mmCIF file of C-alpha atoms in Angstrom:
data_model
loop_
_atom_site.group_PDB
_atom_site.id
_atom_site.type_symbol
_atom_site.label_atom_id
_atom_site.label_comp_id
_atom_site.label_asym_id
_atom_site.label_seq_id
_atom_site.Cartn_x
_atom_site.Cartn_y
_atom_site.Cartn_z
ATOM 1 C CA MET A 28 -2.324 -4.506 -25.469
ATOM 2 C CA LYS A 29 -4.729 -2.566 -23.653
ATOM 3 C CA VAL A 30 -7.638 -4.480 -25.193
ATOM 4 C CA PHE A 31 -6.120 -7.713 -24.437
ATOM 5 C CA LEU A 32 -5.395 -6.861 -20.871
ATOM 6 C CA ALA A 33 -8.936 -5.511 -20.371
ATOM 7 C CA ILE A 34 -10.534 -8.670 -21.777
ATOM 8 C CA TYR A 35 -8.332 -10.708 -19.588
ATOM 9 C CA ASP A 36 -9.110 -8.841 -16.411
ATOM 10 C CA GLU A 37 -12.996 -8.489 -17.242
ATOM 11 C CA GLY A 38 -13.589 -11.762 -18.776
ATOM 12 C CA SER A 39 -15.730 -10.166 -21.148
ATOM 13 C CA VAL A 40 -15.636 -8.259 -24.452
ATOM 14 C CA THR A 41 -18.599 -5.954 -23.309
ATOM 15 C CA ARG A 42 -17.152 -5.124 -19.864
ATOM 16 C CA ALA A 43 -13.772 -4.550 -21.543
ATOM 17 C CA ALA A 44 -15.221 -2.143 -23.908
ATOM 18 C CA GLN A 45 -16.989 -0.319 -21.076
ATOM 19 C CA ARG A 46 -13.673 -0.093 -19.100
ATOM 20 C CA LEU A 47 -11.794 1.410 -22.061
ATOM 21 C CA CYS A 48 -14.677 3.720 -23.112
ATOM 22 C CA LEU A 49 -14.779 1.936 -26.676
ATOM 23 C CA THR A 50 -17.553 0.436 -28.606
ATOM 24 C CA GLN A 51 -17.880 -3.358 -28.526
ATOM 25 C CA PRO A 52 -17.317 -3.824 -32.270
ATOM 26 C CA THR A 53 -13.905 -1.897 -31.801
ATOM 27 C CA VAL A 54 -12.852 -4.163 -29.033
ATOM 28 C CA SER A 55 -13.904 -7.240 -31.220
ATOM 29 C CA TYR A 56 -11.956 -5.758 -34.158
ATOM 30 C CA SER A 57 -8.915 -5.424 -31.979
ATOM 31 C CA LEU A 58 -9.045 -8.810 -30.655
ATOM 32 C CA ALA A 59 -9.483 -10.298 -34.066
ATOM 33 C CA LYS A 60 -6.333 -8.591 -35.137
ATOM 34 C CA LEU A 61 -4.554 -10.007 -32.097
ATOM 35 C CA ARG A 62 -5.790 -13.461 -33.048
ATOM 36 C CA GLU A 63 -4.453 -13.016 -36.466
ATOM 37 C CA LEU A 64 -1.140 -11.841 -35.291
ATOM 38 C CA PHE A 65 -0.483 -14.666 -32.766
ATOM 39 C CA ASP A 66 -2.286 -17.227 -34.704
ATOM 40 C CA ASP A 67 -4.186 -18.304 -31.680
ATOM 41 C CA PRO A 68 -7.774 -17.541 -30.461
ATOM 42 C CA LEU A 69 -6.222 -16.151 -27.202
ATOM 43 C CA PHE A 70 -9.545 -16.460 -25.374
ATOM 44 C CA GLU A 71 -12.290 -19.089 -25.426
ATOM 45 C CA ARG A 72 -15.932 -18.349 -24.505
ATOM 46 C CA THR A 73 -17.149 -20.310 -21.422
ATOM 47 C CA PRO A 74 -20.325 -20.060 -19.283
ATOM 48 C CA SER A 75 -18.373 -18.114 -16.721
ATOM 49 C CA GLY A 76 -16.860 -15.717 -19.424
ATOM 50 C CA MET A 77 -13.777 -15.339 -21.710
ATOM 51 C CA ARG A 78 -11.052 -17.806 -20.516
ATOM 52 C CA PRO A 79 -7.520 -17.280 -21.840
ATOM 53 C CA THR A 80 -5.892 -19.995 -23.823
ATOM 54 C CA GLU A 81 -2.338 -21.225 -23.078
ATOM 55 C CA SER A 82 -0.932 -18.699 -25.528
ATOM 56 C CA GLY A 83 -3.107 -16.054 -23.891
ATOM 57 C CA GLU A 84 -1.756 -16.856 -20.381
ATOM 58 C CA ARG A 85 1.837 -16.802 -21.708
ATOM 59 C CA ILE A 86 1.592 -13.332 -23.337
ATOM 60 C CA TYR A 87 -0.301 -11.707 -20.470
ATOM 61 C CA GLY A 88 2.813 -11.094 -18.299
ATOM 62 C CA ASP A 89 4.792 -9.842 -21.297
ATOM 63 C CA PHE A 90 1.991 -7.503 -22.171
ATOM 64 C CA CYS A 91 1.579 -6.295 -18.580
ATOM 65 C CA GLY A 92 5.264 -5.467 -18.339
ATOM 66 C CA ALA A 93 5.570 -3.839 -21.827
ATOM 67 C CA LEU A 94 2.549 -1.657 -21.287
ATOM 68 C CA ALA A 95 3.684 -0.480 -17.832
ATOM 69 C CA LEU A 96 6.985 0.558 -19.363
ATOM 70 C CA VAL A 97 5.283 2.378 -22.211
ATOM 71 C CA GLU A 98 2.998 4.246 -19.759
ATOM 72 C CA HIS A 99 5.805 5.166 -17.388
ATOM 73 C CA ALA A 100 7.820 6.538 -20.319
ATOM 74 C CA VAL A 101 4.735 8.652 -21.488
ATOM 75 C CA ASP A 102 3.610 9.617 -17.833
ATOM 76 C CA SER A 103 7.040 10.637 -16.733
ATOM 77 C CA ASN A 104 7.430 13.175 -19.314
ATOM 78 C CA LYS A 105 3.866 14.665 -19.007
ATOM 79 C CA VAL A 106 2.833 17.702 -16.843
ATOM 80 C CA PHE A 107 -0.026 16.577 -14.725
ATOM 81 C CA VAL A 108 -2.793 19.204 -14.174
ATOM 82 C CA ALA A 109 -5.197 17.701 -11.702
ATOM 83 C CA ALA A 110 -8.167 20.213 -12.471
ATOM 84 C CA GLN A 111 -7.955 19.260 -16.159
ATOM 85 C CA SER A 112 -7.021 15.652 -16.126
ATOM 86 C CA GLN A 113 -9.372 12.796 -17.095
ATOM 87 C CA ARG A 114 -7.288 10.005 -16.068
ATOM 88 C CA ARG A 115 -8.763 6.985 -14.351
ATOM 89 C CA PHE A 116 -6.755 5.837 -11.308
ATOM 90 C CA ARG A 117 -7.020 2.210 -10.124
ATOM 91 C CA VAL A 118 -6.690 1.588 -6.258
ATOM 92 C CA SER A 119 -6.930 -1.561 -4.284
ATOM 93 C CA MET A 120 -8.759 -1.391 -0.993
ATOM 94 C CA SER A 121 -11.020 -3.679 0.943
ATOM 95 C CA ASP A 122 -14.676 -3.262 1.780
ATOM 96 C CA ILE A 123 -13.481 -1.560 5.016
ATOM 97 C CA GLY A 124 -11.474 0.845 2.968
ATOM 98 C CA GLU A 125 -14.524 1.653 0.872
ATOM 99 C CA LEU A 126 -16.362 2.489 4.171
ATOM 100 C CA VAL A 127 -13.672 4.501 5.848
ATOM 101 C CA PHE A 128 -11.322 5.892 3.163
ATOM 102 C CA LEU A 129 -13.436 6.355 -0.081
ATOM 103 C CA PRO A 130 -15.952 8.909 0.975
ATOM 104 C CA PRO A 131 -13.214 11.524 1.962
ATOM 105 C CA LEU A 132 -11.080 10.691 -1.055
ATOM 106 C CA LEU A 133 -13.821 11.116 -3.434
ATOM 107 C CA GLU A 134 -14.907 14.473 -1.702
ATOM 108 C CA ARG A 135 -11.267 15.752 -2.221
ATOM 109 C CA LEU A 136 -11.131 14.489 -5.834
ATOM 110 C CA SER A 137 -14.472 16.058 -6.660
ATOM 111 C CA ALA A 138 -13.119 19.385 -5.385
ATOM 112 C CA GLU A 139 -9.563 19.356 -6.911
ATOM 113 C CA ALA A 140 -9.963 16.939 -9.933
ATOM 114 C CA PRO A 141 -13.566 16.824 -10.980
ATOM 115 C CA HIS A 142 -12.705 14.907 -14.271
ATOM 116 C CA VAL A 143 -10.530 12.304 -12.638
ATOM 117 C CA ALA A 144 -11.952 8.859 -12.099
ATOM 118 C CA LEU A 145 -11.156 6.466 -9.220
ATOM 119 C CA GLU A 146 -11.797 2.833 -9.629
ATOM 120 C CA VAL A 147 -11.615 0.561 -6.632
ATOM 121 C CA VAL A 148 -10.026 -2.960 -7.407
ATOM 122 C CA PRO A 149 -10.550 -5.522 -4.682
ATOM 123 C CA THR A 150 -7.301 -7.491 -4.674
ATOM 124 C CA VAL A 151 -6.027 -10.451 -2.701
ATOM 125 C CA VAL A 152 -3.244 -9.339 -0.562
ATOM 126 C CA GLU A 153 -0.785 -11.781 -2.131
ATOM 127 C CA ALA A 154 -1.531 -10.348 -5.585
ATOM 128 C CA ILE A 155 -0.854 -6.587 -4.917
ATOM 129 C CA PRO A 156 2.913 -6.484 -5.780
ATOM 130 C CA GLU A 157 2.326 -8.167 -9.087
ATOM 131 C CA MET A 158 -0.634 -5.880 -9.905
ATOM 132 C CA LEU A 159 1.302 -2.720 -8.888
ATOM 133 C CA ALA A 160 4.341 -3.977 -11.133
ATOM 134 C CA SER A 161 2.069 -4.534 -14.177
ATOM 135 C CA GLY A 162 0.410 -1.220 -13.984
ATOM 136 C CA ARG A 163 -3.019 -2.599 -13.301
ATOM 137 C CA LEU A 164 -2.896 -0.932 -9.945
ATOM 138 C CA ASP A 165 -1.664 2.595 -9.097
ATOM 139 C CA ALA A 166 -1.780 2.199 -5.529
ATOM 140 C CA ALA A 167 -2.964 -0.037 -2.579
ATOM 141 C CA ILE A 168 -4.284 1.003 0.692
ATOM 142 C CA GLY A 169 -5.016 -1.051 3.923
ATOM 143 C CA ASN A 170 -3.657 -3.430 6.465
ATOM 144 C CA LEU A 171 -1.113 -4.843 4.100
ATOM 145 C CA ALA A 172 1.603 -6.358 6.542
ATOM 146 C CA GLY A 173 1.769 -9.392 4.271
ATOM 147 C CA VAL A 174 2.818 -7.492 1.227
ATOM 148 C CA ARG A 175 6.454 -8.112 0.372
ATOM 149 C CA LEU A 176 8.364 -4.940 -0.327
ATOM 150 C CA GLY A 177 10.689 -5.849 -3.196
ATOM 151 C CA SER A 178 9.946 -3.317 -5.957
ATOM 152 C CA THR A 179 7.158 -1.953 -3.771
ATOM 153 C CA THR A 180 7.446 1.221 -1.664
ATOM 154 C CA ARG A 181 5.075 1.929 1.290
ATOM 155 C CA THR A 182 4.501 4.627 3.745
ATOM 156 C CA THR A 183 2.385 4.518 7.059
ATOM 157 C CA LEU A 184 -0.881 6.520 6.857
ATOM 158 C CA PHE A 185 -1.824 5.658 10.615
ATOM 159 C CA ARG A 186 -1.686 3.250 13.473
ATOM 160 C CA GLU A 187 -5.052 1.297 14.166
ATOM 161 C CA ARG A 188 -6.267 -0.738 16.978
ATOM 162 C CA TYR A 189 -9.311 -3.076 17.467
ATOM 163 C CA VAL A 190 -12.328 -2.804 19.383
ATOM 164 C CA CYS A 191 -15.599 -4.770 20.218
ATOM 165 C CA LEU A 192 -18.698 -3.965 18.302
ATOM 166 C CA LEU A 193 -22.046 -5.241 19.446
ATOM 167 C CA SER A 194 -25.713 -4.547 19.563
ATOM 168 C CA ARG A 195 -26.913 -1.656 22.030
ATOM 169 C CA HIS A 196 -29.592 -4.071 23.399
ATOM 170 C CA SER A 197 -27.162 -6.976 24.469
ATOM 171 C CA GLY A 198 -28.424 -6.649 28.012
ATOM 172 C CA SER A 199 -26.074 -9.270 29.458
ATOM 173 C CA ILE A 200 -23.095 -7.143 28.694
ATOM 174 C CA GLY A 201 -22.618 -3.955 30.760
ATOM 175 C CA ASP A 202 -20.874 -0.744 29.919
ATOM 176 C CA GLN A 203 -17.502 -2.577 29.851
ATOM 177 C CA MET A 204 -16.647 -5.829 28.245
ATOM 178 C CA THR A 205 -15.241 -7.924 30.879
ATOM 179 C CA LEU A 206 -12.995 -10.991 30.182
ATOM 180 C CA ASP A 207 -15.754 -13.287 31.446
ATOM 181 C CA ALA A 208 -18.263 -11.601 29.245
ATOM 182 C CA PHE A 209 -16.036 -11.849 26.203
ATOM 183 C CA THR A 210 -15.201 -15.423 26.602
ATOM 184 C CA ALA A 211 -18.880 -16.221 27.080
ATOM 185 C CA ALA A 212 -20.013 -14.335 24.132
ATOM 186 C CA ARG A 213 -20.995 -15.731 20.692
ATOM 187 C CA HIS A 214 -18.599 -14.201 18.126
ATOM 188 C CA VAL A 215 -18.768 -13.467 14.450
ATOM 189 C CA VAL A 216 -15.730 -13.108 12.215
ATOM 190 C CA VAL A 217 -15.052 -11.797 8.672
ATOM 191 C CA SER A 218 -13.106 -14.332 6.604
ATOM 192 C CA SER A 219 -11.952 -12.712 3.337
ATOM 193 C CA PRO A 220 -8.893 -12.815 1.186
ATOM 194 C CA PHE A 221 -9.242 -9.074 0.351
ATOM 195 C CA THR A 222 -8.445 -8.042 3.958
ATOM 196 C CA GLY A 223 -5.362 -8.257 6.222
ATOM 197 C CA HIS A 224 -7.500 -8.787 9.411
ATOM 198 C CA ARG A 225 -6.916 -12.469 9.625
ATOM 199 C CA MET A 226 -5.313 -11.899 13.134
ATOM 200 C CA ILE A 227 -8.868 -11.504 14.503
ATOM 201 C CA GLU A 228 -9.733 -15.063 14.045
ATOM 202 C CA GLU A 229 -6.303 -16.146 15.109
ATOM 203 C CA ALA A 230 -6.542 -14.193 18.308
ATOM 204 C CA LEU A 231 -9.805 -15.829 19.249
ATOM 205 C CA ARG A 232 -8.301 -19.221 18.621
ATOM 206 C CA GLU A 233 -5.332 -18.398 20.773
ATOM 207 C CA HIS A 234 -7.655 -17.531 23.634
ATOM 208 C CA GLY A 235 -9.552 -20.839 23.246
ATOM 209 C CA LEU A 236 -12.457 -19.312 21.682
ATOM 210 C CA ALA A 237 -12.699 -21.088 18.378
ATOM 211 C CA GLN A 238 -15.927 -22.909 19.500
ATOM 212 C CA HIS A 239 -17.597 -19.618 20.285
ATOM 213 C CA ILE A 240 -17.278 -18.422 16.575
ATOM 214 C CA LYS A 241 -20.885 -18.930 15.494
ATOM 215 C CA ALA A 242 -20.789 -17.033 12.226
ATOM 216 C CA LYS A 243 -18.335 -16.400 9.418
ATOM 217 C CA ILE A 244 -19.148 -13.846 6.849
ATOM 218 C CA ALA A 245 -17.309 -12.739 3.518
ATOM 219 C CA ASN A 246 -17.003 -8.931 4.270
ATOM 220 C CA PHE A 247 -17.406 -6.175 7.039
ATOM 221 C CA THR A 248 -20.419 -4.468 5.354
ATOM 222 C CA GLY A 249 -22.633 -7.220 6.541
ATOM 223 C CA LEU A 250 -21.809 -6.762 10.109
ATOM 224 C CA PRO A 251 -24.113 -3.855 11.281
ATOM 225 C CA GLY A 252 -27.376 -5.546 10.351
ATOM 226 C CA LEU A 253 -26.296 -8.808 11.756
ATOM 227 C CA LEU A 254 -25.183 -7.385 14.947
ATOM 228 C CA ALA A 255 -28.087 -5.165 15.442
ATOM 229 C CA ARG A 256 -30.527 -8.212 15.384
ATOM 230 C CA THR A 257 -28.408 -10.770 17.432
ATOM 231 C CA ASN A 258 -26.358 -11.052 20.454
ATOM 232 C CA LEU A 259 -23.105 -11.688 18.514
ATOM 233 C CA VAL A 260 -19.863 -9.725 19.211
ATOM 234 C CA ALA A 261 -17.434 -8.675 16.440
ATOM 235 C CA ILE A 262 -13.930 -7.433 16.686
ATOM 236 C CA VAL A 263 -13.333 -4.510 14.345
ATOM 237 C CA PRO A 264 -10.839 -1.816 13.680
ATOM 238 C CA SER A 265 -11.708 1.301 15.841
ATOM 239 C CA ARG A 266 -12.455 3.477 12.640
ATOM 240 C CA VAL A 267 -14.910 0.918 11.266
ATOM 241 C CA GLY A 268 -16.635 0.686 14.632
ATOM 242 C CA LYS A 269 -17.029 4.508 14.612
ATOM 243 C CA VAL A 270 -18.656 4.434 11.097
ATOM 244 C CA PHE A 271 -20.862 1.593 12.083
ATOM 245 C CA LEU A 272 -22.239 3.338 14.946
ATOM 246 C CA THR A 273 -24.336 5.373 12.590
ATOM 247 C CA TYR A 274 -25.856 2.445 10.894
ATOM 248 C CA GLY A 275 -28.019 1.346 13.740
ATOM 249 C CA PRO A 276 -28.464 0.655 17.482
ATOM 250 C CA LEU A 277 -24.774 -0.632 18.052
ATOM 251 C CA ARG A 278 -22.087 0.291 20.530
ATOM 252 C CA VAL A 279 -18.352 0.079 20.873
ATOM 253 C CA LEU A 280 -16.424 -1.345 23.819
ATOM 254 C CA GLU A 281 -12.706 -1.693 24.524
ATOM 255 C CA LEU A 282 -11.444 -5.271 24.173
ATOM 256 C CA PRO A 283 -10.523 -7.114 27.390
ATOM 257 C CA ILE A 284 -7.778 -9.047 25.746
ATOM 258 C CA GLU A 285 -4.495 -7.916 24.301
ATOM 259 C CA MET A 286 -4.343 -7.507 20.513
ATOM 260 C CA PRO A 287 -1.563 -5.982 18.645
ATOM 261 C CA THR A 288 -2.145 -2.584 16.824
ATOM 262 C CA PHE A 289 -1.420 -2.572 13.159
ATOM 263 C CA ASP A 290 -0.324 0.041 10.581
ATOM 264 C CA VAL A 291 -2.676 1.087 7.580
ATOM 265 C CA THR A 292 -0.245 1.625 4.756
ATOM 266 C CA LEU A 293 -0.166 3.074 1.191
ATOM 267 C CA HIS A 294 1.836 1.050 -1.308
ATOM 268 C CA TRP A 295 3.011 1.799 -4.717
ATOM 269 C CA HIS A 296 5.653 0.620 -7.409
ATOM 270 C CA THR A 297 9.068 2.169 -7.261
ATOM 271 C CA ARG A 298 8.801 2.752 -11.049
ATOM 272 C CA GLN A 299 5.944 5.180 -10.343
ATOM 273 C CA HIS A 300 7.784 7.118 -7.606
ATOM 274 C CA ASN A 301 8.612 10.096 -9.849
ATOM 275 C CA VAL A 302 5.444 9.963 -12.202
ATOM 276 C CA ALA A 303 3.606 13.227 -11.718
ATOM 277 C CA ALA A 304 0.071 11.763 -11.816
ATOM 278 C CA THR A 305 0.623 8.983 -9.356
ATOM 279 C CA ALA A 306 2.694 11.152 -7.112
ATOM 280 C CA TRP A 307 -0.090 13.520 -7.056
ATOM 281 C CA LEU A 308 -2.563 10.829 -6.188
ATOM 282 C CA ARG A 309 -0.329 9.683 -3.404
ATOM 283 C CA ASP A 310 -0.081 13.088 -1.967
ATOM 284 C CA VAL A 311 -3.936 13.309 -2.021
ATOM 285 C CA ILE A 312 -4.390 10.017 -0.331
ATOM 286 C CA LEU A 313 -1.670 10.897 2.339
ATOM 287 C CA GLU A 314 -3.123 14.308 3.179
ATOM 288 C CA THR A 315 -6.815 13.210 3.185
ATOM 289 C CA LEU A 316 -6.309 10.300 5.342
ATOM 290 C CA HIS A 317 -4.031 11.947 7.712
ATOM 291 C CA GLU A 318 -6.603 14.773 7.981
ATOM 292 C CA SER A 319 -9.451 12.292 8.769
ATOM 293 C CA ASN A 320 -7.190 10.456 11.153
#
């Protein structure tokens, strides 16, 4: 089941083998046995990678659920010793999360659990509950107001607000972002299914500034270089703005318009609530991100 799910997720036998720390022939052998068992190829080679057949799609959900139950049964009876564990945790976060959350988390893990691995899995917000339920994610961090609760549990890490980020050399804008300057500015927005910050573009539209959106980019990490060399203005979470100030000649100004604050939350599946390993991971995330708040 692990081999099947790895090939499904990675779209490649080679990448599945790397993910499972197995040799490629071992993964190919396991796939051959599965094909024999189900009397179906399960995957077909395409120019874009291994694509599941109809049968492959049908058994995918069953395998996810079955493997999650097995792993839960095993993990719930294990004693977790962080300093000795070689477990690989899979956490969903956006590129913003990688900028703000990942450095202190990895620093903490290196000190307390040097053999533990952390894999960041970019996941569209709508898919997070299913990924948690199937065991393909251990946790999800971010602005995840759109995630339905159901079998998902969450806790708030901190409350965040938005600010303006722009070049230090934008001479037409002074030490304060006035409403006139903001409405006259040329804006850049980030449009990505991996982030919950869609309200930024919505806020600009509500203030009649849709025509002032002069650029759309796929992730926040492209902003510093873009802003440093143009007169564009971006709306970003305050912690992101603080990080970006170290990237180049940029500055942060308060917004002249009202925008709601938002909660950065940690989500996990209720089935994992009392599993020692994932409970430890959640405690590390909570303590680390509260400390850096």
